[in-house]
Amino acid sequence: GQQVMQIPQYQHVQEGEDFTTYCNSSTTLSNIQWYKQRPGGHPVFLIQLVKSGEVKKQKRLTFQFGEAKKNSSLHITATQTTDVGTYFCAAYNAGNNRKLIWGLGTSLAVNP
Amino acid sequence: EAEVAQSPRYKITEKSQAVAFWCDPISGHATLYWYRQILGQGPELLVQFQDESVVDDSQLPKDRFSAERLKGVDSTLKIQPAELGDSAMYLCASSLGTIQYFGAGTRLSVL
């Protein structure tokens, strides 16, 4: 079936280091969303990207949508312990906004 | 801020017993989703409702799972009989457009 591949699966960084997670699809995406799930919590919506090449920023987080609308990235600058959690990308295929396809997530651990 | 309400938060049951989970979406959200999430994995869609109609239940194990949203508002997910492999977090989400808002989930442990 249609899949959204997310890498890496795990990332362990020292506080203050940068972090990036990548999301890739073999098919063109209508849009892509990023969610954060804290340990023991539930997914919380962060952002949605719709346009080809779109870049959005939220404080230390930078989200990009590829020119071909087949990949996306989330970059965190100078990680903090509050960034700990699992980051999921989720996307709708072009022409089908009814089913959200989820990546497997990247679990981020931050050493203080 | 409006939230998706789920109950119970935790449920412990023995295998072969019946369990039920309840979800009340954000007011006005026509689309409601039930997900299952196993520890360390992403959410897996079990069933999606548009108002009271099921639009996707392709991953719902229909021999033991059932879901309903009779009045197009709140929803119930039932498992009968529960099996050991059903131990997971059951998440409910709702949406008005493409963004999904999740409840806190029900953590199910089947002994």
CSV table of C-alpha atoms in Angstrom, one decimal:
chain,number,residue,atom,x,y,z
A,1,GLY,CA,0.0,0.0,0.0
A,2,GLN,CA,0.9,3.6,-0.1
A,3,GLN,CA,3.6,4.5,2.5
A,4,VAL,CA,5.4,7.4,3.9
A,5,MET,CA,8.9,6.5,5.0
A,6,GLN,CA,10.4,8.4,7.9
A,7,ILE,CA,14.1,8.4,8.9
A,8,PRO,CA,15.8,8.1,11.3
A,9,GLN,CA,13.8,5.9,13.6
A,10,TYR,CA,15.7,7.1,16.6
A,11,GLN,CA,18.0,10.1,17.3
A,12,HIS,CA,19.9,10.8,20.5
A,13,VAL,CA,21.4,14.2,20.8
A,14,GLN,CA,23.1,16.4,23.3
A,15,GLU,CA,21.2,19.4,24.4
A,16,GLY,CA,22.0,22.3,22.1
A,17,GLU,CA,22.7,20.1,19.1
A,18,ASP,CA,20.5,20.3,16.0
A,19,PHE,CA,18.1,17.6,14.9
A,20,THR,CA,16.5,16.7,11.6
A,21,THR,CA,14.0,14.1,10.6
A,22,TYR,CA,13.0,13.3,7.0
A,23,CYS,CA,9.9,12.0,5.4
A,24,ASN,CA,9.8,10.5,1.9
A,25,SER,CA,7.1,9.3,-0.4
A,26,SER,CA,7.2,7.5,-3.8
A,27,THR,CA,4.0,9.3,-4.8
A,28,THR,CA,3.1,13.0,-5.0
A,29,LEU,CA,1.5,14.3,-1.9
A,30,SER,CA,-1.4,16.7,-1.6
A,31,ASN,CA,-0.1,18.1,1.7
A,32,ILE,CA,2.0,17.0,4.6
A,33,GLN,CA,1.5,17.4,8.3
A,34,TRP,CA,3.8,17.1,11.3
A,35,TYR,CA,2.7,15.9,14.7
A,36,LYS,CA,4.6,15.6,18.0
A,37,GLN,CA,3.9,13.0,20.6
A,38,ARG,CA,5.4,13.4,24.0
A,39,PRO,CA,6.2,10.2,26.0
A,40,GLY,CA,2.9,8.9,27.4
A,41,GLY,CA,1.0,11.5,25.5
A,42,HIS,CA,-1.0,11.7,22.3
A,43,PRO,CA,-0.1,13.2,18.9
A,44,VAL,CA,-0.4,17.0,18.7
A,45,PHE,CA,-0.6,18.8,15.4
A,46,LEU,CA,2.4,21.0,14.7
A,47,ILE,CA,2.1,22.3,11.1
A,48,GLN,CA,0.7,21.6,7.7
A,49,LEU,CA,2.6,22.3,4.4
A,50,VAL,CA,0.7,22.5,1.2
A,51,LYS,CA,2.7,24.3,-1.4
A,52,SER,CA,5.7,23.0,-3.4
A,53,GLY,CA,8.9,24.2,-1.8
A,54,GLU,CA,7.1,25.7,1.2
A,55,VAL,CA,9.2,26.5,4.2
A,56,LYS,CA,7.6,27.4,7.6
A,57,LYS,CA,9.2,28.2,10.9
A,58,GLN,CA,8.0,27.9,14.5
A,59,LYS,CA,10.6,29.3,16.8
A,60,ARG,CA,13.4,26.8,16.6
A,61,LEU,CA,11.5,24.4,14.3
A,62,THR,CA,11.8,24.7,10.5
A,63,PHE,CA,9.6,22.6,8.2
A,64,GLN,CA,10.2,22.1,4.5
A,65,PHE,CA,8.1,20.6,1.7
A,66,GLY,CA,10.0,19.4,-1.3
A,67,GLU,CA,9.7,20.9,-4.7
A,68,ALA,CA,8.3,17.7,-6.1
A,69,LYS,CA,5.9,17.4,-3.1
A,70,LYS,CA,7.3,13.9,-2.3
A,71,ASN,CA,9.4,14.7,0.7
A,72,SER,CA,9.6,16.9,3.8
A,73,SER,CA,11.8,17.6,6.7
A,74,LEU,CA,11.6,18.9,10.2
A,75,HIS,CA,14.7,20.6,11.6
A,76,ILE,CA,15.1,21.7,15.2
A,77,THR,CA,17.9,24.1,16.0
A,78,ALA,CA,19.6,23.9,19.4
A,79,THR,CA,17.5,21.2,20.9
A,80,GLN,CA,16.2,21.5,24.4
A,81,THR,CA,14.9,18.8,26.8
A,82,THR,CA,11.4,19.9,26.1
A,83,ASP,CA,11.9,18.7,22.5
A,84,VAL,CA,11.9,15.1,23.6
A,85,GLY,CA,9.2,13.0,22.0
A,86,THR,CA,8.3,11.3,18.7
A,87,TYR,CA,7.8,13.3,15.6
A,88,PHE,CA,5.4,11.9,13.0
A,89,CYS,CA,4.9,13.1,9.5
A,90,ALA,CA,1.5,12.3,8.0
A,91,ALA,CA,0.4,13.0,4.5
A,92,TYR,CA,-2.5,12.9,2.1
A,93,ASN,CA,-1.9,11.6,-1.4
A,94,ALA,CA,-2.6,14.0,-4.2
A,95,GLY,CA,-6.2,13.7,-5.2
A,96,ASN,CA,-7.2,11.9,-2.0
A,97,ASN,CA,-7.7,14.0,1.0
A,98,ARG,CA,-9.7,11.3,2.8
A,99,LYS,CA,-7.0,9.1,4.3
A,100,LEU,CA,-4.0,10.4,6.2
A,101,ILE,CA,-1.0,8.1,5.8
A,102,TRP,CA,1.3,8.1,8.8
A,103,GLY,CA,5.1,7.7,9.0
A,104,LEU,CA,6.5,5.5,11.7
A,105,GLY,CA,7.9,8.4,13.5
A,106,THR,CA,11.3,9.6,14.7
A,107,SER,CA,11.9,9.3,18.5
A,108,LEU,CA,14.1,12.1,19.8
A,109,ALA,CA,16.0,11.8,23.0
A,110,VAL,CA,17.9,14.8,24.4
A,111,ASN,CA,20.7,14.6,26.9
A,112,PRO,CA,20.8,17.6,29.3
B,1,GLU,CA,-9.8,25.3,24.1
B,2,ALA,CA,-12.0,22.5,22.8
B,3,GLU,CA,-10.7,19.0,23.2
B,4,VAL,CA,-11.5,15.5,22.2
B,5,ALA,CA,-12.8,13.5,25.2
B,6,GLN,CA,-12.1,9.9,25.7
B,7,SER,CA,-12.9,7.4,28.4
B,8,PRO,CA,-11.8,5.5,30.2
B,9,ARG,CA,-8.1,6.5,30.3
B,10,TYR,CA,-7.0,3.1,31.3
B,11,LYS,CA,-8.6,-0.3,31.0
B,12,ILE,CA,-7.4,-3.7,32.3
B,13,THR,CA,-9.3,-6.7,31.2
B,14,GLU,CA,-8.9,-10.4,30.8
B,15,LYS,CA,-8.8,-12.1,27.5
B,16,SER,CA,-12.1,-13.1,26.1
B,17,GLN,CA,-13.9,-10.3,27.9
B,18,ALA,CA,-15.6,-7.5,26.2
B,19,VAL,CA,-14.4,-3.9,26.4
B,20,ALA,CA,-15.7,-0.6,25.1
B,21,PHE,CA,-14.2,2.8,24.6
B,22,TRP,CA,-16.0,6.1,24.2
B,23,CYS,CA,-15.1,9.2,22.3
B,24,ASP,CA,-16.7,12.7,22.2
B,25,PRO,CA,-15.1,14.8,19.4
B,26,ILE,CA,-14.7,18.5,19.2
B,27,SER,CA,-18.1,20.1,18.7
B,28,GLY,CA,-18.8,20.5,15.0
B,29,HIS,CA,-16.2,18.1,13.8
B,30,ALA,CA,-17.9,15.9,11.2
B,31,THR,CA,-15.0,13.4,10.8
B,32,LEU,CA,-14.1,11.0,13.6
B,33,TYR,CA,-11.2,8.5,13.7
B,34,TRP,CA,-10.3,5.6,15.8
B,35,TYR,CA,-6.6,4.6,15.8
B,36,ARG,CA,-4.7,1.9,17.5
B,37,GLN,CA,-1.1,2.6,18.5
B,38,ILE,CA,1.3,0.0,19.7
B,39,LEU,CA,4.2,1.2,21.8
B,40,GLY,CA,7.0,2.5,19.6
B,41,GLN,CA,4.9,2.6,16.4
B,42,GLY,CA,2.8,5.1,14.6
B,43,PRO,CA,-1.0,5.3,14.8
B,44,GLU,CA,-2.9,2.7,12.7
B,45,LEU,CA,-6.3,3.8,11.5
B,46,LEU,CA,-9.0,1.4,12.5
B,47,VAL,CA,-12.1,3.2,11.4
B,48,GLN,CA,-13.1,6.6,10.0
B,49,PHE,CA,-16.5,8.2,10.2
B,50,GLN,CA,-18.0,11.1,8.2
B,51,ASP,CA,-21.0,12.1,10.4
B,52,GLU,CA,-22.6,8.7,11.2
B,53,SER,CA,-21.3,6.9,8.1
B,54,VAL,CA,-18.2,4.7,8.0
B,55,VAL,CA,-15.9,5.9,5.2
B,56,ASP,CA,-13.0,3.6,5.9
B,57,ASP,CA,-12.9,0.5,8.1
B,58,SER,CA,-10.5,-1.6,5.9
B,59,GLN,CA,-8.1,-2.2,8.9
B,60,LEU,CA,-10.8,-2.9,11.5
B,61,PRO,CA,-10.7,-6.6,12.5
B,62,LYS,CA,-14.4,-7.0,12.1
B,63,ASP,CA,-14.6,-10.4,13.6
B,64,ARG,CA,-14.0,-8.9,17.0
B,65,PHE,CA,-14.1,-5.1,16.7
B,66,SER,CA,-17.1,-2.9,16.1
B,67,ALA,CA,-17.6,0.9,16.0
B,68,GLU,CA,-20.6,3.1,15.8
B,69,ARG,CA,-21.4,6.7,15.7
B,70,LEU,CA,-25.2,6.6,15.8
B,71,LYS,CA,-26.1,10.3,15.9
B,72,GLY,CA,-23.0,11.5,14.2
B,73,VAL,CA,-21.5,13.0,17.4
B,74,ASP,CA,-19.9,10.7,20.0
B,75,SER,CA,-18.7,7.2,19.1
B,76,THR,CA,-18.0,3.8,20.7
B,77,LEU,CA,-15.4,1.3,19.8
B,78,LYS,CA,-16.0,-2.2,21.1
B,79,ILE,CA,-13.8,-5.3,21.3
B,80,GLN,CA,-15.4,-8.7,21.9
B,81,PRO,CA,-13.7,-10.9,22.8
B,82,ALA,CA,-10.4,-9.2,23.7
B,83,GLU,CA,-7.2,-10.9,22.9
B,84,LEU,CA,-3.7,-10.5,24.3
B,85,GLY,CA,-2.5,-8.8,21.1
B,86,ASP,CA,-5.1,-6.1,21.5
B,87,SER,CA,-3.1,-4.5,24.3
B,88,ALA,CA,-2.3,-1.0,22.9
B,89,MET,CA,-3.3,2.7,23.1
B,90,TYR,CA,-6.6,3.4,21.4
B,91,LEU,CA,-6.7,7.0,20.2
B,92,CYS,CA,-9.7,8.9,19.0
B,93,ALA,CA,-9.3,12.0,16.8
B,94,SER,CA,-11.7,14.4,15.1
B,95,SER,CA,-11.3,16.9,12.3
B,96,LEU,CA,-13.3,19.6,10.5
B,97,GLY,CA,-10.8,19.8,7.6
B,98,THR,CA,-7.5,18.0,7.1
B,99,ILE,CA,-6.0,18.6,10.6
B,100,GLN,CA,-6.7,15.9,13.2
B,101,TYR,CA,-7.1,16.6,16.9
B,102,PHE,CA,-6.5,13.7,19.2
B,103,GLY,CA,-7.9,12.8,22.5
B,104,ALA,CA,-5.7,11.5,25.4
B,105,GLY,CA,-6.4,7.9,24.4
B,106,THR,CA,-7.4,4.7,26.3
B,107,ARG,CA,-4.5,2.5,27.4
B,108,LEU,CA,-5.8,-1.1,27.1
B,109,SER,CA,-4.0,-4.0,28.8
B,110,VAL,CA,-5.3,-7.5,28.2
B,111,LEU,CA,-4.2,-10.1,30.7
